[in-house]
Amino acid sequence: MANGGTIFLDEIGELPLNVQPKLLHILQQGEFERIGSSKSIKTDVRIIAATNKVLEDEIKKGNFRNDLYYRLNVFPISVAPLRERKKDILPLIEFYIKTNLKN
């Protein structure tokens, strides 16, 4: 369904180790097989992945594949946690209150 578009993988750091090679194969080959099928399907998608884990640490622990990290870490964007950006809390609250009042 995402062919030609973008797919968002939230909490990629939670992806089980046994599933990671399958995702890596899709990223490298641009194709996959549906369950129960022997026919490969070509796909062209943009992947955006997010996690709250430090994947470098997860690699050291053996919980995340280095080669998958390499494929996903093409254009990294780091955002400090809100607890480290206290000045952003009030503007966020105001935004969500205004948004809720309009709906």
GROMACS .gro file of C-alpha atoms in nm:
model
  103
    1MET     CA    1   0.000   0.000   0.000
    2ALA     CA    2   0.294   0.235   0.062
    3ASN     CA    3   0.448   0.172  -0.280
    4GLY     CA    4   0.557   0.502  -0.426
    5GLY     CA    5   0.511   0.674  -0.091
    6THR     CA    6   0.641   0.684   0.262
    7ILE     CA    7   0.613   0.436   0.547
    8PHE     CA    8   0.675   0.533   0.909
    9LEU     CA    9   0.825   0.270   1.136
   10ASP     CA   10   0.772   0.382   1.495
   11GLU     CA   11   0.993   0.242   1.772
   12ILE     CA   12   1.226   0.062   1.531
   13GLY     CA   13   1.451  -0.011   1.828
   14GLU     CA   14   1.186  -0.254   1.954
   15LEU     CA   15   1.194  -0.462   1.634
   16PRO     CA   16   1.277  -0.822   1.732
   17LEU     CA   17   1.620  -0.941   1.625
   18ASN     CA   18   1.472  -1.225   1.417
   19VAL     CA   19   1.263  -0.978   1.209
   20GLN     CA   20   1.547  -0.733   1.141
   21PRO     CA   21   1.706  -0.938   0.856
   22LYS     CA   22   1.371  -0.940   0.675
   23LEU     CA   23   1.346  -0.561   0.689
   24LEU     CA   24   1.709  -0.532   0.584
   25HIS     CA   25   1.640  -0.753   0.281
   26ILE     CA   26   1.349  -0.530   0.176
   27LEU     CA   27   1.566  -0.220   0.212
   28GLN     CA   28   1.856  -0.368   0.016
   29GLN     CA   29   1.665  -0.551  -0.256
   30GLY     CA   30   1.355  -0.335  -0.285
   31GLU     CA   31   1.134  -0.642  -0.288
   32PHE     CA   32   0.949  -0.879  -0.057
   33GLU     CA   33   0.730  -1.189  -0.067
   34ARG     CA   34   0.385  -1.202   0.088
   35ILE     CA   35   0.330  -1.476   0.342
   36GLY     CA   36   0.240  -1.796   0.162
   37SER     CA   37   0.354  -1.670  -0.177
   38SER     CA   38   0.668  -1.747  -0.372
   39LYS     CA   39   0.632  -1.442  -0.597
   40SER     CA   40   0.853  -1.141  -0.522
   41ILE     CA   41   0.690  -0.800  -0.522
   42LYS     CA   42   0.900  -0.497  -0.613
   43THR     CA   43   0.844  -0.193  -0.398
   44ASP     CA   44   0.965   0.165  -0.393
   45VAL     CA   45   0.907   0.331  -0.057
   46ARG     CA   46   1.068   0.599   0.152
   47ILE     CA   47   1.129   0.480   0.509
   48ILE     CA   48   1.112   0.706   0.812
   49ALA     CA   49   1.204   0.529   1.133
   50ALA     CA   50   1.187   0.654   1.490
   51THR     CA   51   1.298   0.526   1.826
   52ASN     CA   52   1.357   0.647   2.177
   53LYS     CA   53   1.653   0.410   2.215
   54VAL     CA   54   2.017   0.486   2.141
   55LEU     CA   55   2.066   0.234   1.862
   56GLU     CA   56   2.445   0.243   1.890
   57ASP     CA   57   2.405   0.109   2.245
   58GLU     CA   58   2.156  -0.152   2.126
   59ILE     CA   59   2.407  -0.268   1.863
   60LYS     CA   60   2.673  -0.310   2.134
   61LYS     CA   61   2.427  -0.512   2.343
   62GLY     CA   62   2.346  -0.734   2.045
   63ASN     CA   63   1.984  -0.619   2.026
   64PHE     CA   64   2.004  -0.436   1.692
   65ARG     CA   65   2.185  -0.519   1.370
   66ASN     CA   66   2.463  -0.284   1.266
   67ASP     CA   67   2.390  -0.333   0.895
   68LEU     CA   68   2.023  -0.241   0.944
   69TYR     CA   69   2.126   0.065   1.144
   70TYR     CA   70   2.356   0.166   0.857
   71ARG     CA   71   2.065   0.142   0.610
   72LEU     CA   72   1.826   0.339   0.830
   73ASN     CA   73   2.067   0.607   0.951
   74VAL     CA   74   2.094   0.791   0.621
   75PHE     CA   75   1.958   1.127   0.738
   76PRO     CA   76   1.943   1.124   1.117
   77ILE     CA   77   1.740   1.380   1.307
   78SER     CA   78   1.787   1.397   1.682
   79VAL     CA   79   1.539   1.572   1.907
   80ALA     CA   80   1.613   1.623   2.273
   81PRO     CA   81   1.348   1.487   2.509
   82LEU     CA   82   1.090   1.734   2.633
   83ARG     CA   83   1.233   1.708   2.985
   84GLU     CA   84   1.544   1.879   2.845
   85ARG     CA   85   1.339   2.145   2.662
   86LYS     CA   86   1.123   2.282   2.943
   87LYS     CA   87   1.075   2.616   2.766
   88ASP     CA   88   0.883   2.428   2.494
   89ILE     CA   89   0.620   2.290   2.732
   90LEU     CA   90   0.404   2.603   2.763
   91PRO     CA   91   0.389   2.675   2.386
   92LEU     CA   92   0.295   2.311   2.324
   93ILE     CA   93   0.018   2.325   2.583
   94GLU     CA   94  -0.115   2.649   2.432
   95PHE     CA   95  -0.108   2.499   2.083
   96TYR     CA   96  -0.301   2.188   2.186
   97ILE     CA   97  -0.556   2.388   2.383
   98LYS     CA   98  -0.619   2.617   2.083
   99THR     CA   99  -0.643   2.317   1.851
  100ASN     CA  100  -0.889   2.143   2.081
  101LEU     CA  101  -1.105   2.452   2.118
  102LYS     CA  102  -1.139   2.484   1.739
  103ASN     CA  103  -1.264   2.126   1.708
   0.00000   0.00000   0.00000
